[in-house]
PDB file of C-alpha atoms in Angstrom:
ATOM      1  CA  MET J   2     199.194  49.184  93.720  1.00 81.00           C
ATOM      2  CA  TRP J   3     196.372  49.672  95.101  1.00 88.00           C
ATOM      3  CA  ILE J   4     195.080  48.783  91.572  1.00 88.00           C
ATOM      4  CA  PRO J   5     195.076  45.166  92.338  1.00 89.00           C
ATOM      5  CA  ILE J   6     194.518  45.487  95.927  1.00 91.00           C
ATOM      6  CA  THR J   7     191.226  46.521  94.678  1.00 88.00           C
ATOM      7  CA  ILE J   8     190.148  43.650  92.136  1.00 87.00           C
ATOM      8  CA  ALA J   9     191.226  41.490  95.047  1.00 89.00           C
ATOM      9  CA  ALA J  10     188.664  43.189  97.244  1.00 88.00           C
ATOM     10  CA  ALA J  11     185.949  42.697  94.169  1.00 84.00           C
ATOM     11  CA  THR J  12     186.792  38.662  94.269  1.00 85.00           C
ATOM     12  CA  PHE J  13     187.171  38.638  98.174  1.00 87.00           C
ATOM     13  CA  GLN J  14     183.964  40.319  98.281  1.00 79.00           C
ATOM     14  CA  ILE J  15     182.021  38.183  95.583  1.00 76.00           C
ATOM     15  CA  LEU J  16     182.959  34.934  97.104  1.00 79.00           C
ATOM     16  CA  ARG J  17     181.848  36.575 100.159  1.00 79.00           C
ATOM     17  CA  THR J  18     178.387  37.115  98.733  1.00 72.00           C
ATOM     18  CA  SER J  19     177.742  33.672  96.911  1.00 71.00           C
ATOM     19  CA  ARG J  20     178.719  31.840 101.322  1.00 76.00           C
ATOM     20  CA  GLN J  21     176.218  35.055 102.794  1.00 71.00           C
ATOM     21  CA  HIS J  22     173.511  33.514  99.892  1.00 66.00           C
ATOM     22  CA  ARG J  23     173.687  30.531 100.960  1.00 73.00           C
ATOM     23  CA  LEU J  24     173.832  30.940 104.302  1.00 76.00           C
ATOM     24  CA  ARG J  25     170.278  32.468 103.599  1.00 69.00           C
ATOM     25  CA  GLU J  26     168.739  28.929 104.070  1.00 76.00           C
ATOM     26  CA  LEU J  27     169.557  29.399 107.667  1.00 83.00           C
ATOM     27  CA  LEU J  28     169.345  33.002 108.527  1.00 84.00           C
ATOM     28  CA  SER J  29     167.355  35.761 108.195  1.00 80.00           C
ATOM     29  CA  PRO J  30     168.785  38.576 105.747  1.00 74.00           C
ATOM     30  CA  ILE J  31     170.110  40.679 108.615  1.00 82.00           C
ATOM     31  CA  GLY J  32     171.479  37.838 110.605  1.00 86.00           C
ATOM     32  CA  ALA J  33     173.573  36.843 107.017  1.00 80.00           C
ATOM     33  CA  GLY J  34     174.722  40.174 107.403  1.00 81.00           C
ATOM     34  CA  TYR J  35     175.825  40.268 110.803  1.00 90.00           C
ATOM     35  CA  VAL J  36     178.031  36.924 110.861  1.00 89.00           C
ATOM     36  CA  ARG J  37     180.940  39.386 108.222  1.00 87.00           C
ATOM     37  CA  TYR J  38     181.865  41.305 111.292  1.00 91.00           C
ATOM     38  CA  LEU J  39     181.069  38.321 113.612  1.00 92.00           C
ATOM     39  CA  TYR J  40     183.399  36.734 112.759  1.00 92.00           C
ATOM     40  CA  GLY J  41     185.543  39.791 111.125  1.00 92.00           C
ATOM     41  CA  ALA J  42     185.933  41.150 113.633  1.00 94.00           C
ATOM     42  CA  PRO J  43     187.511  38.514 116.156  1.00 94.00           C
ATOM     43  CA  LEU J  44     190.122  37.678 113.283  1.00 93.00           C
ATOM     44  CA  ALA J  45     190.971  40.864 112.051  1.00 94.00           C
ATOM     45  CA  LEU J  46     191.697  41.503 116.624  1.00 94.00           C
ATOM     46  CA  LEU J  47     194.327  38.303 116.421  1.00 94.00           C
ATOM     47  CA  LEU J  48     196.126  39.779 112.878  1.00 93.00           C
ATOM     48  CA  ALA J  49     196.585  42.914 114.552  1.00 93.00           C
ATOM     49  CA  GLY J  50     197.297  41.573 117.614  1.00 93.00           C
ATOM     50  CA  THR J  51     200.295  39.125 115.495  1.00 94.00           C
ATOM     51  CA  TRP J  52     201.109  42.023 113.413  1.00 94.00           C
ATOM     52  CA  PHE J  53     201.854  45.321 116.146  1.00 92.00           C
ATOM     53  CA  GLY J  54     202.653  43.036 119.859  1.00 89.00           C
ATOM     54  CA  ALA J  55     204.376  39.423 117.755  1.00 87.00           C
ATOM     55  CA  LEU J  56     205.569  40.976 114.929  1.00 90.00           C
ATOM     56  CA  ASP J  57     206.480  43.667 116.672  1.00 85.00           C
ATOM     57  CA  HIS J  58     205.572  46.226 113.732  1.00 89.00           C
ATOM     58  CA  PRO J  59     204.799  50.176 115.944  1.00 92.00           C
ATOM     59  CA  GLU J  60     201.549  51.376 116.069  1.00 91.00           C
ATOM     60  CA  PRO J  61     200.385  54.133 114.641  1.00 92.00           C
ATOM     61  CA  GLU J  62     198.852  57.001 116.954  1.00 92.00           C
ATOM     62  CA  VAL J  63     195.469  57.503 117.082  1.00 93.00           C
ATOM     63  CA  PRO J  64     194.007  60.785 118.586  1.00 95.00           C
ATOM     64  CA  ALA J  65     190.321  60.943 119.136  1.00 94.00           C
ATOM     65  CA  ARG J  66     189.468  61.944 116.245  1.00 95.00           C
ATOM     66  CA  PHE J  67     189.834  59.084 114.894  1.00 96.00           C
ATOM     67  CA  TRP J  68     187.080  57.704 116.960  1.00 96.00           C
ATOM     68  CA  PRO J  69     183.937  59.721 115.614  1.00 96.00           C
ATOM     69  CA  ILE J  70     185.220  58.832 112.668  1.00 96.00           C
ATOM     70  CA  ILE J  71     185.481  55.260 112.054  1.00 96.00           C
ATOM     71  CA  ALA J  72     182.395  54.692 114.170  1.00 96.00           C
ATOM     72  CA  THR J  73     180.331  56.912 111.935  1.00 96.00           C
ATOM     73  CA  ALA J  74     181.723  54.891 108.638  1.00 94.00           C
ATOM     74  CA  GLY J  75     180.988  51.566 110.988  1.00 94.00           C
ATOM     75  CA  VAL J  76     177.452  52.937 111.397  1.00 93.00           C
ATOM     76  CA  ALA J  77     176.643  54.035 108.232  1.00 93.00           C
ATOM     77  CA  GLN J  78     177.973  50.766 106.758  1.00 88.00           C
ATOM     78  CA  ILE J  79     175.707  48.492 108.761  1.00 87.00           C
ATOM     79  CA  ALA J  80     172.742  51.497 107.824  1.00 87.00           C
ATOM     80  CA  ALA J  81     172.901  50.553 104.590  1.00 85.00           C
ATOM     81  CA  THR J  82     173.138  46.836 103.700  1.00 79.00           C
ATOM     82  CA  ILE J  83     169.345  47.456 106.299  1.00 79.00           C
ATOM     83  CA  ALA J  84     168.363  50.253 103.620  1.00 81.00           C
ATOM     84  CA  LEU J  85     169.540  48.086 100.725  1.00 76.00           C
ATOM     85  CA  LEU J  86     167.851  44.509 101.805  1.00 72.00           C
ATOM     86  CA  ARG J  87     165.111  47.279 102.103  1.00 75.00           C
ATOM     87  CA  SER J  88     165.261  48.018  98.993  1.00 74.00           C
ATOM     88  CA  PHE J  89     164.576  44.468  98.170  1.00 66.00           C
ATOM     89  CA  GLN J  90     161.778  43.448 100.304  1.00 66.00           C
ATOM     90  CA  ALA J  91     159.814  46.454  98.491  1.00 65.00           C
ATOM     91  CA  ARG J  92     159.607  43.724  95.850  1.00 58.00           C
ATOM     92  CA  GLY J  93     162.358  45.816  93.659  1.00 56.00           C
ATOM     93  CA  PHE J  94     165.464  44.034  93.594  1.00 55.00           C
ATOM     94  CA  ALA J  95     166.278  45.852  89.456  1.00 59.00           C
ATOM     95  CA  VAL J  96     165.104  48.657  91.698  1.00 62.00           C
ATOM     96  CA  GLY J  97     167.168  48.857  94.992  1.00 63.00           C
ATOM     97  CA  THR J  98     170.370  46.962  92.919  1.00 64.00           C
ATOM     98  CA  VAL J  99     169.579  49.873  89.824  1.00 66.00           C
ATOM     99  CA  TYR J 100     169.862  53.085  92.418  1.00 70.00           C
ATOM    100  CA  SER J 101     172.542  51.622  95.045  1.00 72.00           C
ATOM    101  CA  LYS J 102     175.237  51.404  92.196  1.00 72.00           C
ATOM    102  CA  THR J 103     174.568  55.248  92.313  1.00 75.00           C
ATOM    103  CA  GLU J 104     177.068  55.344  95.135  1.00 77.00           C
ATOM    104  CA  VAL J 105     180.009  55.842  92.749  1.00 79.00           C
ATOM    105  CA  ILE J 106     178.982  59.006  91.995  1.00 80.00           C
ATOM    106  CA  GLN J 107     178.157  60.113  96.230  1.00 81.00           C
ATOM    107  CA  VAL J 108     181.552  58.890  96.668  1.00 82.00           C
ATOM    108  CA  ALA J 109     182.779  61.050  94.814  1.00 83.00           C
ATOM    109  CA  ILE J 110     180.508  63.996  96.248  1.00 83.00           C
ATOM    110  CA  VAL J 111     181.133  63.339 100.082  1.00 80.00           C
ATOM    111  CA  GLY J 112     185.525  62.397  98.966  1.00 83.00           C
ATOM    112  CA  ALA J 113     185.396  66.120  96.854  1.00 83.00           C
ATOM    113  CA  LEU J 114     183.182  67.668  99.824  1.00 83.00           C
ATOM    114  CA  VAL J 115     185.056  66.225 102.918  1.00 80.00           C
ATOM    115  CA  LEU J 116     188.029  65.664 102.161  1.00 79.00           C
ATOM    116  CA  GLY J 117     188.991  67.979  99.431  1.00 83.00           C
ATOM    117  CA  GLU J 118     189.182  65.421  97.100  1.00 80.00           C
ATOM    118  CA  PRO J 119     187.802  65.666  93.731  1.00 80.00           C
ATOM    119  CA  LEU J 120     188.331  64.153  90.610  1.00 79.00           C
ATOM    120  CA  ARG J 121     189.446  65.992  87.578  1.00 84.00           C
ATOM    121  CA  PRO J 122     186.832  67.248  84.477  1.00 84.00           C
ATOM    122  CA  LEU J 123     188.104  63.691  82.725  1.00 85.00           C
ATOM    123  CA  GLY J 124     186.875  62.149  86.136  1.00 84.00           C
ATOM    124  CA  TRP J 125     183.446  62.569  85.650  1.00 85.00           C
ATOM    125  CA  VAL J 126     182.605  62.004  82.939  1.00 86.00           C
ATOM    126  CA  ALA J 127     183.601  58.244  83.550  1.00 86.00           C
ATOM    127  CA  ILE J 128     182.623  57.876  86.435  1.00 84.00           C
ATOM    128  CA  VAL J 129     179.363  58.365  84.917  1.00 84.00           C
ATOM    129  CA  ALA J 130     179.375  56.057  82.287  1.00 84.00           C
ATOM    130  CA  CYS J 131     180.553  53.495  84.549  1.00 80.00           C
ATOM    131  CA  MET J 132     177.664  54.057  86.418  1.00 78.00           C
ATOM    132  CA  VAL J 133     175.476  53.919  83.839  1.00 81.00           C
ATOM    133  CA  GLY J 134     177.174  51.151  82.914  1.00 79.00           C
ATOM    134  CA  VAL J 135     176.828  49.418  85.947  1.00 74.00           C
ATOM    135  CA  ALA J 136     172.548  49.927  86.738  1.00 74.00           C
ATOM    136  CA  TRP J 137     172.285  48.957  83.000  1.00 75.00           C
ATOM    137  CA  LEU J 138     174.230  44.849  83.864  1.00 70.00           C
ATOM    138  CA  ALA J 139     171.809  44.907  86.929  1.00 66.00           C
ATOM    139  CA  SER J 140     168.412  46.229  85.455  1.00 67.00           C
ATOM    140  CA  ASN J 141     168.650  43.577  83.344  1.00 67.00           C
ATOM    141  CA  GLY J 142     168.257  45.758  79.670  1.00 67.00           C
ATOM    142  CA  ASP J 143     165.413  46.869  80.625  1.00 69.00           C
ATOM    143  CA  LEU J 144     167.272  50.757  82.337  1.00 69.00           C
ATOM    144  CA  GLY J 145     164.229  53.042  80.679  1.00 71.00           C
ATOM    145  CA  ALA J 146     161.762  50.775  82.611  1.00 65.00           C
ATOM    146  CA  ILE J 147     163.931  51.163  86.212  1.00 64.00           C
ATOM    147  CA  LEU J 148     164.479  55.459  85.460  1.00 66.00           C
ATOM    148  CA  ARG J 149     160.249  54.852  85.446  1.00 67.00           C
ATOM    149  CA  ARG J 150     160.723  53.703  88.855  1.00 63.00           C
ATOM    150  CA  ALA J 151     162.469  56.560  89.883  1.00 64.00           C
ATOM    151  CA  GLY J 152     160.067  57.398  93.086  1.00 63.00           C
ATOM    152  CA  ASP J 153     159.087  54.119  94.041  1.00 70.00           C
ATOM    153  CA  PRO J 154     160.725  53.274  97.984  1.00 73.00           C
ATOM    154  CA  ALA J 155     162.908  50.726  96.829  1.00 71.00           C
ATOM    155  CA  ALA J 156     164.186  52.956  94.004  1.00 74.00           C
ATOM    156  CA  ARG J 157     164.434  55.275  97.239  1.00 80.00           C
ATOM    157  CA  LEU J 158     166.456  53.100  99.824  1.00 81.00           C
ATOM    158  CA  GLY J 159     168.747  51.784  97.285  1.00 79.00           C
ATOM    159  CA  VAL J 160     169.590  55.620  96.781  1.00 83.00           C
ATOM    160  CA  ILE J 161     170.469  56.652 100.575  1.00 87.00           C
ATOM    161  CA  ALA J 162     171.954  52.479 100.413  1.00 84.00           C
ATOM    162  CA  GLY J 163     174.646  54.005  97.887  1.00 84.00           C
ATOM    163  CA  GLY J 164     174.574  57.082  99.772  1.00 87.00           C
ATOM    164  CA  LEU J 165     175.477  55.264 103.434  1.00 91.00           C
ATOM    165  CA  PHE J 166     177.784  53.076 101.526  1.00 85.00           C
ATOM    166  CA  GLY J 167     179.554  55.983 100.275  1.00 86.00           C
ATOM    167  CA  VAL J 168     179.556  57.620 103.521  1.00 90.00           C
ATOM    168  CA  ALA J 169     181.534  54.700 104.974  1.00 90.00           C
ATOM    169  CA  ALA J 170     184.153  54.702 102.555  1.00 87.00           C
ATOM    170  CA  VAL J 171     184.801  58.140 102.683  1.00 89.00           C
ATOM    171  CA  GLY J 172     184.573  57.633 106.396  1.00 92.00           C
ATOM    172  CA  ILE J 173     187.578  55.000 106.537  1.00 92.00           C
ATOM    173  CA  ARG J 174     189.739  57.152 103.980  1.00 90.00           C
ATOM    174  CA  GLY J 175     189.114  59.479 106.140  1.00 92.00           C
ATOM    175  CA  ALA J 176     189.996  57.830 109.285  1.00 94.00           C
ATOM    176  CA  SER J 177     193.338  55.525 108.174  1.00 93.00           C
ATOM    177  CA  GLY J 178     194.953  59.727 107.112  1.00 92.00           C
ATOM    178  CA  THR J 179     194.294  61.098 110.480  1.00 94.00           C
ATOM    179  CA  LEU J 180     196.805  58.414 111.906  1.00 93.00           C
ATOM    180  CA  GLY J 181     199.608  59.963 110.089  1.00 89.00           C
ATOM    181  CA  ASP J 182     202.497  59.177 108.286  1.00 89.00           C
ATOM    182  CA  ALA J 183     202.595  55.048 108.961  1.00 90.00           C
ATOM    183  CA  PRO J 184     202.266  52.576 106.383  1.00 92.00           C
ATOM    184  CA  ALA J 185     199.590  52.394 104.729  1.00 91.00           C
ATOM    185  CA  PHE J 186     199.066  48.378 106.362  1.00 92.00           C
ATOM    186  CA  ASP J 187     199.336  49.265 109.553  1.00 94.00           C
ATOM    187  CA  ARG J 188     196.563  52.123 109.628  1.00 95.00           C
ATOM    188  CA  ALA J 189     194.517  50.407 107.672  1.00 93.00           C
ATOM    189  CA  LEU J 190     194.439  47.334 109.570  1.00 94.00           C
ATOM    190  CA  LEU J 191     193.884  49.758 112.293  1.00 95.00           C
ATOM    191  CA  THR J 192     190.819  51.044 111.720  1.00 95.00           C
ATOM    192  CA  LEU J 193     189.589  48.161 109.612  1.00 94.00           C
ATOM    193  CA  THR J 194     189.668  46.690 113.281  1.00 95.00           C
ATOM    194  CA  ALA J 195     188.351  49.528 115.067  1.00 96.00           C
ATOM    195  CA  MET J 196     185.540  49.261 112.313  1.00 95.00           C
ATOM    196  CA  LEU J 197     184.397  45.881 113.085  1.00 95.00           C
ATOM    197  CA  ALA J 198     184.877  45.911 116.516  1.00 95.00           C
ATOM    198  CA  ILE J 199     181.965  48.288 116.928  1.00 96.00           C
ATOM    199  CA  GLN J 200     180.070  46.793 114.070  1.00 94.00           C
ATOM    200  CA  THR J 201     180.085  44.040 115.968  1.00 95.00           C
ATOM    201  CA  VAL J 202     178.650  45.716 119.097  1.00 95.00           C
ATOM    202  CA  VAL J 203     176.459  47.955 117.204  1.00 94.00           C
ATOM    203  CA  ASN J 204     174.800  45.447 115.470  1.00 92.00           C
ATOM    204  CA  GLY J 205     174.421  43.041 117.611  1.00 94.00           C
ATOM    205  CA  LEU J 206     172.822  45.103 120.125  1.00 94.00           C
ATOM    206  CA  TYR J 207     170.096  45.481 117.028  1.00 91.00           C
ATOM    207  CA  LEU J 208     169.337  41.831 116.710  1.00 93.00           C
ATOM    208  CA  LEU J 209     169.546  41.745 120.762  1.00 93.00           C
ATOM    209  CA  ALA J 210     166.404  43.663 120.789  1.00 93.00           C
ATOM    210  CA  VAL J 211     164.868  43.396 118.257  1.00 91.00           C
ATOM    211  CA  ASP J 212     165.563  39.284 118.098  1.00 92.00           C
ATOM    212  CA  ARG J 213     167.098  37.222 119.975  1.00 93.00           C
ATOM    213  CA  PRO J 214     166.692  33.521 118.573  1.00 93.00           C
ATOM    214  CA  GLU J 215     167.943  35.123 115.184  1.00 92.00           C
ATOM    215  CA  LEU J 216     171.891  35.589 117.173  1.00 93.00           C
ATOM    216  CA  ALA J 217     171.409  32.849 118.577  1.00 94.00           C
ATOM    217  CA  ARG J 218     171.306  31.444 115.501  1.00 93.00           C
ATOM    218  CA  THR J 219     174.131  32.890 113.778  1.00 92.00           C
ATOM    219  CA  PHE J 220     176.765  31.472 116.787  1.00 93.00           C
ATOM    220  CA  ALA J 221     175.142  28.437 115.852  1.00 92.00           C
ATOM    221  CA  SER J 222     175.868  28.496 112.374  1.00 89.00           C
ATOM    222  CA  TRP J 223     178.872  28.888 113.486  1.00 89.00           C
ATOM    223  CA  ARG J 224     180.636  26.147 111.264  1.00 90.00           C
ATOM    224  CA  ALA J 225     179.070  27.572 107.579  1.00 88.00           C
ATOM    225  CA  ALA J 226     179.591  31.707 109.108  1.00 88.00           C
ATOM    226  CA  LEU J 227     183.450  30.936 109.745  1.00 91.00           C
ATOM    227  CA  PRO J 228     184.947  30.465 106.400  1.00 89.00           C
ATOM    228  CA  ILE J 229     182.061  34.271 105.674  1.00 87.00           C
ATOM    229  CA  GLY J 230     184.424  35.593 108.056  1.00 88.00           C
ATOM    230  CA  VAL J 231     187.640  34.641 106.738  1.00 91.00           C
ATOM    231  CA  LEU J 232     185.976  36.434 103.360  1.00 90.00           C
ATOM    232  CA  SER J 233     184.970  39.079 104.781  1.00 87.00           C
ATOM    233  CA  LEU J 234     188.385  39.610 106.833  1.00 88.00           C
ATOM    234  CA  GLY J 235     190.542  39.510 103.298  1.00 91.00           C
ATOM    235  CA  GLY J 236     187.689  41.357 101.221  1.00 88.00           C
ATOM    236  CA  SER J 237     187.240  44.117 103.445  1.00 88.00           C
ATOM    237  CA  THR J 238     191.380  44.851 104.869  1.00 90.00           C
ATOM    238  CA  GLY J 239     191.697  45.168 101.117  1.00 90.00           C
ATOM    239  CA  TRP J 240     189.415  47.911 100.761  1.00 87.00           C
ATOM    240  CA  ALA J 241     190.719  49.636 103.609  1.00 89.00           C
ATOM    241  CA  VAL J 242     194.646  49.266 102.164  1.00 90.00           C
ATOM    242  CA  ALA J 243     192.952  50.549  98.235  1.00 91.00           C
ATOM    243  CA  VAL J 244     191.864  53.661 100.409  1.00 88.00           C
ATOM    244  CA  THR J 245     194.545  54.232 102.265  1.00 88.00           C
ATOM    245  CA  LEU J 246     196.933  54.407  99.067  1.00 88.00           C
ATOM    246  CA  GLU J 247     194.210  56.114  96.871  1.00 86.00           C
ATOM    247  CA  ASN J 248     191.208  58.663  96.332  1.00 85.00           C
ATOM    248  CA  ALA J 249     188.013  56.344  97.527  1.00 83.00           C
ATOM    249  CA  ALA J 250     185.547  57.394  94.923  1.00 82.00           C
ATOM    250  CA  LYS J 251     188.707  55.860  92.004  1.00 84.00           C
ATOM    251  CA  VAL J 252     188.655  53.415  94.546  1.00 86.00           C
ATOM    252  CA  ARG J 253     184.866  51.877  94.053  1.00 82.00           C
ATOM    253  CA  THR J 254     184.946  53.018  91.011  1.00 82.00           C
ATOM    254  CA  LEU J 255     186.534  50.325  89.829  1.00 83.00           C
ATOM    255  CA  GLY J 256     185.071  48.120  92.332  1.00 80.00           C
ATOM    256  CA  GLN J 257     182.526  47.565  90.287  1.00 76.00           C
ATOM    257  CA  VAL J 258     184.730  45.438  87.940  1.00 76.00           C
ATOM    258  CA  GLU J 259     182.840  42.844  91.244  1.00 72.00           C
ATOM    259  CA  LEU J 260     180.535  41.983  88.233  1.00 69.00           C
ATOM    260  CA  LEU J 261     182.445  41.583  84.990  1.00 69.00           C
ATOM    261  CA  LEU J 262     184.164  38.838  87.159  1.00 70.00           C
ATOM    262  CA  ALA J 263     181.143  37.553  88.426  1.00 66.00           C
ATOM    263  CA  PHE J 264     179.837  37.651  85.059  1.00 64.00           C
ATOM    264  CA  ALA J 265     183.335  36.150  83.960  1.00 66.00           C
ATOM    265  CA  ILE J 266     182.911  32.932  86.363  1.00 62.00           C
ATOM    266  CA  SER J 267     178.948  32.578  85.482  1.00 59.00           C
ATOM    267  CA  HIS J 268     180.314  32.236  82.300  1.00 56.00           C
ATOM    268  CA  ARG J 269     183.927  29.571  82.625  1.00 59.00           C
ATOM    269  CA  THR J 270     181.801  27.550  85.621  1.00 57.00           C
ATOM    270  CA  LEU J 271     178.542  27.090  84.958  1.00 53.00           C
ATOM    271  CA  GLY J 272     178.615  27.817  80.888  1.00 56.00           C
ATOM    272  CA  GLU J 273     175.937  31.172  81.544  1.00 54.00           C
ATOM    273  CA  LEU J 274     175.538  32.681  77.532  1.00 58.00           C
ATOM    274  CA  HIS J 275     175.239  36.642  78.695  1.00 60.00           C
ATOM    275  CA  THR J 276     172.827  38.505  76.003  1.00 70.00           C
ATOM    276  CA  ARG J 277     174.229  41.608  73.780  1.00 73.00           C
ATOM    277  CA  HIS J 278     172.790  44.267  76.084  1.00 71.00           C
ATOM    278  CA  GLU J 279     174.853  42.669  78.757  1.00 69.00           C
ATOM    279  CA  LEU J 280     178.403  42.441  77.188  1.00 72.00           C
ATOM    280  CA  LEU J 281     177.589  46.231  75.958  1.00 78.00           C
ATOM    281  CA  ALA J 282     177.127  47.278  79.352  1.00 74.00           C
ATOM    282  CA  SER J 283     180.309  45.481  80.479  1.00 73.00           C
ATOM    283  CA  ALA J 284     181.776  47.021  78.075  1.00 77.00           C
ATOM    284  CA  LEU J 285     180.210  50.217  78.996  1.00 77.00           C
ATOM    285  CA  VAL J 286     181.871  49.982  83.259  1.00 77.00           C
ATOM    286  CA  LEU J 287     185.032  48.798  81.307  1.00 76.00           C
ATOM    287  CA  VAL J 288     185.542  52.282  80.007  1.00 80.00           C
ATOM    288  CA  GLY J 289     183.961  53.929  82.480  1.00 79.00           C
ATOM    289  CA  VAL J 290     186.929  52.312  84.960  1.00 78.00           C
ATOM    290  CA  ALA J 291     189.460  52.396  82.670  1.00 80.00           C
ATOM    291  CA  GLY J 292     189.017  55.878  82.607  1.00 82.00           C
ATOM    292  CA  VAL J 293     187.930  57.004  86.682  1.00 79.00           C
ATOM    293  CA  VAL J 294     192.374  54.954  86.074  1.00 76.00           C
ATOM    294  CA  ALA J 295     193.609  56.934  84.074  1.00 76.00           C
ATOM    295  CA  PHE J 296     192.158  60.233  84.655  1.00 72.00           C
ATOM    296  CA  GLY J 297     190.253  60.430  87.183  1.00 66.00           C
TER     297      GLY J 297
END
């Protein structure tokens, strides 16, 4: 089940990202990122209240160690987003994107060290193949030039962002794993709701301290932002359920099909033609993803 759920989560993420991009006309990058928490958290609370309250599903018992794990995951995800945005601001959109894609390897390393869930040898080979394919796509075919800029601030921030995204993914799986033997969806929903609530408070306090007008604009833009909250909840629920069911490294690697879906959508709906290197890189991503799923 984790495979279709991951693909669905990646699809929700594409749709959310496209709407967030349009929201940049009204908000700053940080404000546009904050709305996913601000409008996603109330929806998650409503869903959790309905699931555990009105529908009377037993709520998983929450141990004390759950809270520091999920808080770390939530703050890591916020910090990762800020690091990635700053890498773009360093005039290195392609560089930052490529190096942030080291996330797939960093997730595998963190998962192996923290959760004791190492990949098998062929899984490591496949995950490297997937990362190279994704980086090739993101660099617009100029991977060599991107690699020569490994010392750039954009590259360093990209690697930091990838690592923090990896901490967040492993943290979600780790927090969910503390909730005992409750059904996977119940554990994922409770984990996600807690994380979104923490992120809303933490990111909101940050904006309150550094940019109060921007915080006010996130509320004023509720009509444009609410669909982002809905899509964010769909995607985040999918990711949370997937990493509850399966190794976070395998989930995040399969999630890289997001780029392939974006290319397919652009070709289908916009009639965009893709270059030979894009097709080859896409094939490499598919090989890597298939390898991780089959041999990871």
